[in-house]
Each structure stands twice: as structure tokens, then as C-alpha cells.
Amino acid sequence: MDPVNRKPSLATVWLGGCSGCHMSFLDLDERLIELAPLVEVKASPLTDYKDFPEVDITLVEGAVANRDHLEHIRTIRKRSKVLVSFGDCAVTGNVTGMRNAFSVPDCINRSYRDNSAVVVGIPSGNSVVPELLERAHPVHEVVDVDYYLPGCPPDGDAIHQLLVDLLNGRAPSSDGRRFG
Amino acid sequence: MSVVTLEIDGKVCTGVSGETVFDVAWNNGVKIPRLCHIGGLPNIGACRLCLVEVEGQKKLLPACITPVQEGMVVRTWSEKLIAHRRLIVELLFAERNHVCSVCVVNRNCELQDLAVELGLDHIRLRYQFPKLVADTSHERFGLDHNRCVLCTRCVRVCDEVEGAHTWDVSRRGALSQIIADLGEPWGESDTCTSCGKCVQVCPTGALFEKGKAVSEMRKDRGFLKYIVTAREKGQWIR
């Protein structure tokens, strides 16, 4: 937050996850209306940004699973004052990381050949479809993370508590926190 | 049997000679963390979560296999102990594929509870993601090696309480694995009586009842105490 007393800015990002954490964010229900005047939302999965903005707080959902995610999270880290691993895929790899016991070609074949009635093509990584990384990483394996909010998904109350704490310049409380 | 007086976390506690530091602490309201220990089974001091500091001892001692002594001064919580316990739990999470969100005991799991109790919100170690299988050959139960922490509660309850000794541990180190008989599929075991005691004492979702979906399974720990103490307490009803 700069000295001109502007509102803190917030971004939410969706990497290798199911968007469930974002759905849970919407479960803040009427509390979203209370929070809305307190923050400026600069980026979200629904924002058509070309370049990730400079923000105070960024919540990252999902594991770092492909080349795009890797590039994106590095930019995000540079431009975020506070970076939060948001939900189990970001914190542990979770379901996105379940492929890690297998090789990338095995996973691709399983999805696009073995389990598909019509095989139209195998994505190999190009300008449209990003190449999968050798393994899906928890966010903190790739960049520094300031705070963690576990849960699949974290419930609305936990998200609300974290945001209120961060907006008041406090370290998030871990009361009632679950692991996994 | 003589009464022993000792100090645990600054509190004067009494126990009986032959009792362990762990039991006396719990009886006096000091809840030392544990994973391999479960009341009613012999203690093996394997998980190291119950390590405590004893005055005059250089080494940390596992409370579950340390007998109480007159005048002992024990500390069960310190920065050092918390750091060790955290690392143990992190190692367990990193070693196998504990994907809580898709587990039958999610939110009813002793490993998860330990993580919360020790204030873990992420694992600092690199996850190993070993390729492990689940044995679902038994008609009623399943064994998912991905979630096993090798506490050997199942091995001990099967041997010491049920008397079947179906379970044991094969191989060494990170390759260690629970096996039925000589490595048979569980469903083909000649010795298994299908009593399900192993399933109930398992601290995680490694041993589970079939037909339960995510978070649906609750383990019954009370039965073991009953089996072990009911005769002496005159609770047998037939």
C-alpha cells in the first residue's frame, strides 16, 4: 500500500486446479459486498489482462503443472507484495499432482489415447497448448510463498479470515485451520 | 507396585512403577503426540513423535517406552521437540501420496490432526510421489499403500490381539511395505480372519472399509480398550 492511502489491490490466479477454490471464494456470499469497497481487484481468472499487474496481495489457486504456469508464476511473484498459496493444489500438488507418480507420455496417452473413443491428436506442446512439466509442483517448490491456506477447497470462512487479516496488515491467523 | 512421583511440564504427577512416561502424562492431562502408540497394543517407540526431554539425559527419550522413575523431570513441549515433531510429520507426508482431498478418512485422520496440532500449513520437503498400489482383493476391506505411515499398529493388533499374524513388514527403508502372509493379495490370505481390527486401529486411510467415499469413514478406537480390559473390569456379558 503506497503512502497516498490508496486501497490495497488484490489479484486471484488460476493455475493447475479445478477452480473449486475460486468457487469457494464466491462462497463468501454477502461478505464479498462488505469486502468490495476495501480492495481494488486488479486481476482474476475472468480478467482479460495481457500483462500481470503490480498488486499487494495475490491468491494463487492450483499447482504449477505446465510451461505457461511456470512463466506466469514467476512474473506473479515479482509483481506481488504478498503471495498466498490458495488451496491444496497450490500447497501440496493435491489432485493435480497425482500424475507425478507416472511419466508425462504415460499420462498423455492415458488421457488422449486409451480413454478416448476418437483420437484426433496428441497435444505435444506448442503456441496454443502448453507443454506439461515433468511433474506438477506445489507453488512453493517454484517461487517463494508468503502464506498458505490449505483445504480442498479452503472454506469461505477461512478465506474471509485470511483476507481480513491481510487487509489489516496482520499475518493470517491459523485458528480452525485444517491441513488437507 | 509402588507410587512414583515425577514432574511433567512443571506439573507434579503421580504414576505407578512400571508405567510409562507417556501413560502417566496422558493420565495427568498432558497429551503427548503419538502415531505408532495406541492404547491396548504393545509399544515399540518407532514413530518418535512422543520424544521428550528428561533432565540429566543428553538424548531425547520416547515417552511410550520410557518407564517412570521417582523424581524424574520431564518436558514434553519445547522449541526443539516441536521442530523435531514437525519434521517427522513432514517426512511422512513427503514420503508417500497422502492426497487428503480424495481420502476416505479426510478430516478423521490422525496424521492430518498431527499436522494441525503442530501448526503445519505446508511441507518444506520435496514430495517423493512413489508409484504405489492399493490391494483391494479382500471382500470387505482395502489397503492403500499410498497412505501407509508404517506405524505397524495393524501388524501388532493382528498378532497380539487377534492372534492371526496375517500382517508383517517386507523390505527395508523407504521400500518397506505392509504385506499379508508372504506377500499374497489380502483376499487370498489363509490366515486373515476378516475381523477388521487392523482397519480400525490404522491411523490414516491406508486400511479402509470398502464402499466408503471421501471423508465417510470413522475409525472405532474404543473396541480395542474393551477387548483388552473388559475381562479385568468384569464387562464381559457372555
mmCIF file of C-alpha atoms in Angstrom, chain A residues 2-167:
data_model
loop_
_atom_site.group_PDB
_atom_site.id
_atom_site.type_symbol
_atom_site.label_atom_id
_atom_site.label_comp_id
_atom_site.label_asym_id
_atom_site.label_seq_id
_atom_site.Cartn_x
_atom_site.Cartn_y
_atom_site.Cartn_z
ATOM 1 C CA ASP A 2 1.560 3.312 -1.010
ATOM 2 C CA PRO A 3 1.580 6.430 1.183
ATOM 3 C CA VAL A 4 -1.277 8.095 -0.742
ATOM 4 C CA ASN A 5 -3.644 5.876 1.189
ATOM 5 C CA ARG A 6 -4.978 4.074 -1.813
ATOM 6 C CA LYS A 7 -6.917 0.872 -1.407
ATOM 7 C CA PRO A 8 -4.898 -2.356 -1.285
ATOM 8 C CA SER A 9 -5.054 -4.263 -4.546
ATOM 9 C CA LEU A 10 -5.920 -7.931 -4.882
ATOM 10 C CA ALA A 11 -5.428 -10.499 -7.624
ATOM 11 C CA THR A 12 -6.526 -14.118 -7.827
ATOM 12 C CA VAL A 13 -4.864 -16.548 -10.203
ATOM 13 C CA TRP A 14 -5.908 -19.950 -11.507
ATOM 14 C CA LEU A 15 -3.104 -22.364 -12.418
ATOM 15 C CA GLY A 16 -3.388 -26.181 -12.433
ATOM 16 C CA GLY A 17 -6.550 -26.535 -10.353
ATOM 17 C CA CYS A 18 -10.242 -27.209 -10.847
ATOM 18 C CA SER A 19 -11.405 -23.630 -9.995
ATOM 19 C CA GLY A 20 -13.020 -25.058 -6.850
ATOM 20 C CA CYS A 21 -11.002 -22.663 -4.678
ATOM 21 C CA HIS A 22 -12.388 -19.760 -6.695
ATOM 22 C CA MET A 23 -15.902 -21.194 -6.287
ATOM 23 C CA SER A 24 -15.250 -21.328 -2.551
ATOM 24 C CA PHE A 25 -14.129 -17.693 -2.734
ATOM 25 C CA LEU A 26 -17.574 -16.884 -4.114
ATOM 26 C CA ASP A 27 -18.991 -18.691 -1.062
ATOM 27 C CA LEU A 28 -18.080 -15.586 0.904
ATOM 28 C CA ASP A 29 -21.549 -14.559 -0.279
ATOM 29 C CA GLU A 30 -22.671 -11.214 1.173
ATOM 30 C CA ARG A 31 -19.242 -10.747 2.745
ATOM 31 C CA LEU A 32 -17.985 -10.094 -0.803
ATOM 32 C CA ILE A 33 -20.083 -6.945 -0.779
ATOM 33 C CA GLU A 34 -18.502 -5.844 2.502
ATOM 34 C CA LEU A 35 -15.025 -6.527 1.121
ATOM 35 C CA ALA A 36 -15.609 -4.936 -2.285
ATOM 36 C CA PRO A 37 -15.160 -1.282 -1.220
ATOM 37 C CA LEU A 38 -11.998 -2.185 0.736
ATOM 38 C CA VAL A 39 -9.949 -3.614 -2.123
ATOM 39 C CA GLU A 40 -9.271 -2.991 -5.760
ATOM 40 C CA VAL A 41 -9.426 -6.265 -7.685
ATOM 41 C CA LYS A 42 -6.772 -5.944 -10.354
ATOM 42 C CA ALA A 43 -6.764 -9.416 -11.858
ATOM 43 C CA SER A 44 -8.763 -12.644 -11.677
ATOM 44 C CA PRO A 45 -9.383 -15.621 -13.973
ATOM 45 C CA LEU A 46 -12.190 -13.538 -15.541
ATOM 46 C CA THR A 47 -9.988 -10.506 -16.213
ATOM 47 C CA ASP A 48 -8.602 -10.244 -19.717
ATOM 48 C CA TYR A 49 -5.209 -8.900 -18.725
ATOM 49 C CA LYS A 50 -2.298 -9.067 -21.165
ATOM 50 C CA ASP A 51 0.305 -8.348 -18.566
ATOM 51 C CA PHE A 52 0.016 -9.243 -14.888
ATOM 52 C CA PRO A 53 -0.307 -6.022 -12.828
ATOM 53 C CA GLU A 54 1.630 -4.934 -9.740
ATOM 54 C CA VAL A 55 -0.525 -5.947 -6.758
ATOM 55 C CA ASP A 56 -0.432 -6.022 -2.982
ATOM 56 C CA ILE A 57 -1.999 -9.450 -2.426
ATOM 57 C CA THR A 58 -2.229 -12.379 -4.844
ATOM 58 C CA LEU A 59 -4.040 -15.645 -4.142
ATOM 59 C CA VAL A 60 -2.780 -18.495 -6.326
ATOM 60 C CA GLU A 61 -5.020 -21.499 -6.910
ATOM 61 C CA GLY A 62 -3.579 -24.656 -8.447
ATOM 62 C CA ALA A 63 -0.287 -26.454 -8.934
ATOM 63 C CA VAL A 64 2.410 -25.359 -11.357
ATOM 64 C CA ALA A 65 1.785 -28.020 -13.986
ATOM 65 C CA ASN A 66 2.896 -26.671 -17.373
ATOM 66 C CA ARG A 67 5.318 -24.214 -19.051
ATOM 67 C CA ASP A 68 2.749 -21.386 -19.060
ATOM 68 C CA HIS A 69 2.113 -21.781 -15.335
ATOM 69 C CA LEU A 70 5.849 -21.676 -14.652
ATOM 70 C CA GLU A 71 6.392 -18.483 -16.618
ATOM 71 C CA HIS A 72 3.245 -16.912 -15.173
ATOM 72 C CA ILE A 73 4.007 -17.688 -11.520
ATOM 73 C CA ARG A 74 7.497 -16.185 -11.844
ATOM 74 C CA THR A 75 6.030 -12.923 -13.142
ATOM 75 C CA ILE A 76 3.324 -13.001 -10.484
ATOM 76 C CA ARG A 77 5.886 -13.455 -7.719
ATOM 77 C CA LYS A 78 7.875 -10.445 -8.948
ATOM 78 C CA ARG A 79 4.797 -8.233 -9.060
ATOM 79 C CA SER A 80 3.033 -9.345 -5.845
ATOM 80 C CA LYS A 81 3.934 -7.954 -2.439
ATOM 81 C CA VAL A 82 2.187 -10.855 -0.683
ATOM 82 C CA LEU A 83 1.748 -14.217 -2.379
ATOM 83 C CA VAL A 84 -0.662 -16.762 -0.893
ATOM 84 C CA SER A 85 -0.773 -20.457 -1.842
ATOM 85 C CA PHE A 86 -4.526 -20.795 -2.080
ATOM 86 C CA GLY A 87 -5.893 -24.328 -1.599
ATOM 87 C CA ASP A 88 -4.428 -27.817 -1.624
ATOM 88 C CA CYS A 89 -3.263 -27.981 -5.265
ATOM 89 C CA ALA A 90 -1.121 -24.887 -4.695
ATOM 90 C CA VAL A 91 0.015 -26.089 -1.249
ATOM 91 C CA THR A 92 0.660 -29.815 -1.851
ATOM 92 C CA GLY A 93 0.093 -30.563 -5.545
ATOM 93 C CA ASN A 94 -3.050 -32.459 -4.464
ATOM 94 C CA VAL A 95 -5.120 -33.977 -7.287
ATOM 95 C CA THR A 96 -3.130 -32.142 -9.961
ATOM 96 C CA GLY A 97 -0.004 -33.806 -8.575
ATOM 97 C CA MET A 98 -1.458 -37.333 -8.634
ATOM 98 C CA ARG A 99 0.033 -37.743 -12.108
ATOM 99 C CA ASN A 100 3.507 -37.286 -10.662
ATOM 100 C CA ALA A 101 3.931 -40.992 -9.956
ATOM 101 C CA PHE A 102 3.691 -41.554 -13.730
ATOM 102 C CA SER A 103 5.653 -40.286 -16.722
ATOM 103 C CA VAL A 104 4.274 -37.435 -18.841
ATOM 104 C CA PRO A 105 3.915 -39.622 -22.008
ATOM 105 C CA ASP A 106 2.014 -42.229 -19.939
ATOM 106 C CA CYS A 107 -0.371 -39.538 -18.661
ATOM 107 C CA ILE A 108 -0.905 -38.049 -22.114
ATOM 108 C CA ASN A 109 -1.552 -41.455 -23.657
ATOM 109 C CA ARG A 110 -3.965 -42.371 -20.896
ATOM 110 C CA SER A 111 -5.991 -39.190 -21.394
ATOM 111 C CA TYR A 112 -5.910 -38.746 -25.143
ATOM 112 C CA ARG A 113 -5.494 -42.277 -26.492
ATOM 113 C CA ASP A 114 -6.531 -45.048 -24.058
ATOM 114 C CA ASN A 115 -9.624 -43.309 -22.686
ATOM 115 C CA SER A 116 -10.733 -41.617 -25.863
ATOM 116 C CA ALA A 117 -13.091 -43.139 -28.412
ATOM 117 C CA VAL A 118 -11.821 -40.788 -31.109
ATOM 118 C CA VAL A 119 -8.141 -39.926 -31.210
ATOM 119 C CA VAL A 120 -7.829 -36.616 -33.025
ATOM 120 C CA GLY A 121 -4.363 -35.716 -31.898
ATOM 121 C CA ILE A 122 -1.960 -35.777 -29.008
ATOM 122 C CA PRO A 123 -1.076 -32.335 -27.636
ATOM 123 C CA SER A 124 2.671 -32.049 -27.754
ATOM 124 C CA GLY A 125 3.224 -28.505 -26.518
ATOM 125 C CA ASN A 126 3.012 -25.649 -28.994
ATOM 126 C CA SER A 127 1.974 -21.994 -29.023
ATOM 127 C CA VAL A 128 -1.612 -22.956 -28.171
ATOM 128 C CA VAL A 129 -1.304 -25.928 -25.821
ATOM 129 C CA PRO A 130 1.485 -25.506 -23.259
ATOM 130 C CA GLU A 131 3.803 -28.413 -22.633
ATOM 131 C CA LEU A 132 3.351 -30.284 -19.341
ATOM 132 C CA LEU A 133 6.215 -30.077 -16.865
ATOM 133 C CA GLU A 134 7.879 -33.337 -15.820
ATOM 134 C CA ARG A 135 5.875 -33.070 -12.592
ATOM 135 C CA ALA A 136 3.192 -30.778 -11.182
ATOM 136 C CA HIS A 137 4.763 -28.652 -8.431
ATOM 137 C CA PRO A 138 3.333 -27.101 -5.297
ATOM 138 C CA VAL A 139 3.778 -23.335 -5.755
ATOM 139 C CA HIS A 140 6.461 -23.047 -3.039
ATOM 140 C CA GLU A 141 8.689 -25.529 -4.911
ATOM 141 C CA VAL A 142 8.978 -22.942 -7.687
ATOM 142 C CA VAL A 143 8.765 -19.474 -6.085
ATOM 143 C CA ASP A 144 8.761 -18.078 -2.532
ATOM 144 C CA VAL A 145 5.346 -18.129 -0.893
ATOM 145 C CA ASP A 146 4.389 -15.839 1.984
ATOM 146 C CA TYR A 147 1.311 -17.586 3.366
ATOM 147 C CA TYR A 148 -0.520 -20.880 2.905
ATOM 148 C CA LEU A 149 -4.229 -21.579 3.005
ATOM 149 C CA PRO A 150 -4.730 -25.368 2.833
ATOM 150 C CA GLY A 151 -8.043 -27.046 2.074
ATOM 151 C CA CYS A 152 -9.722 -28.693 -0.879
ATOM 152 C CA PRO A 153 -11.193 -26.193 -1.158
ATOM 153 C CA PRO A 154 -10.474 -23.863 1.780
ATOM 154 C CA ASP A 155 -13.916 -22.949 3.121
ATOM 155 C CA GLY A 156 -15.407 -19.484 2.792
ATOM 156 C CA ASP A 157 -14.800 -18.643 6.450
ATOM 157 C CA ALA A 158 -11.093 -19.465 6.186
ATOM 158 C CA ILE A 159 -10.737 -17.346 3.032
ATOM 159 C CA HIS A 160 -12.592 -14.467 4.665
ATOM 160 C CA GLN A 161 -10.409 -14.645 7.784
ATOM 161 C CA LEU A 162 -7.234 -14.630 5.660
ATOM 162 C CA LEU A 163 -8.335 -11.634 3.607
ATOM 163 C CA VAL A 164 -9.463 -9.633 6.636
ATOM 164 C CA ASP A 165 -6.140 -10.350 8.376
ATOM 165 C CA LEU A 166 -4.070 -9.396 5.324
ATOM 166 C CA LEU A 167 -6.098 -6.250 4.629
#
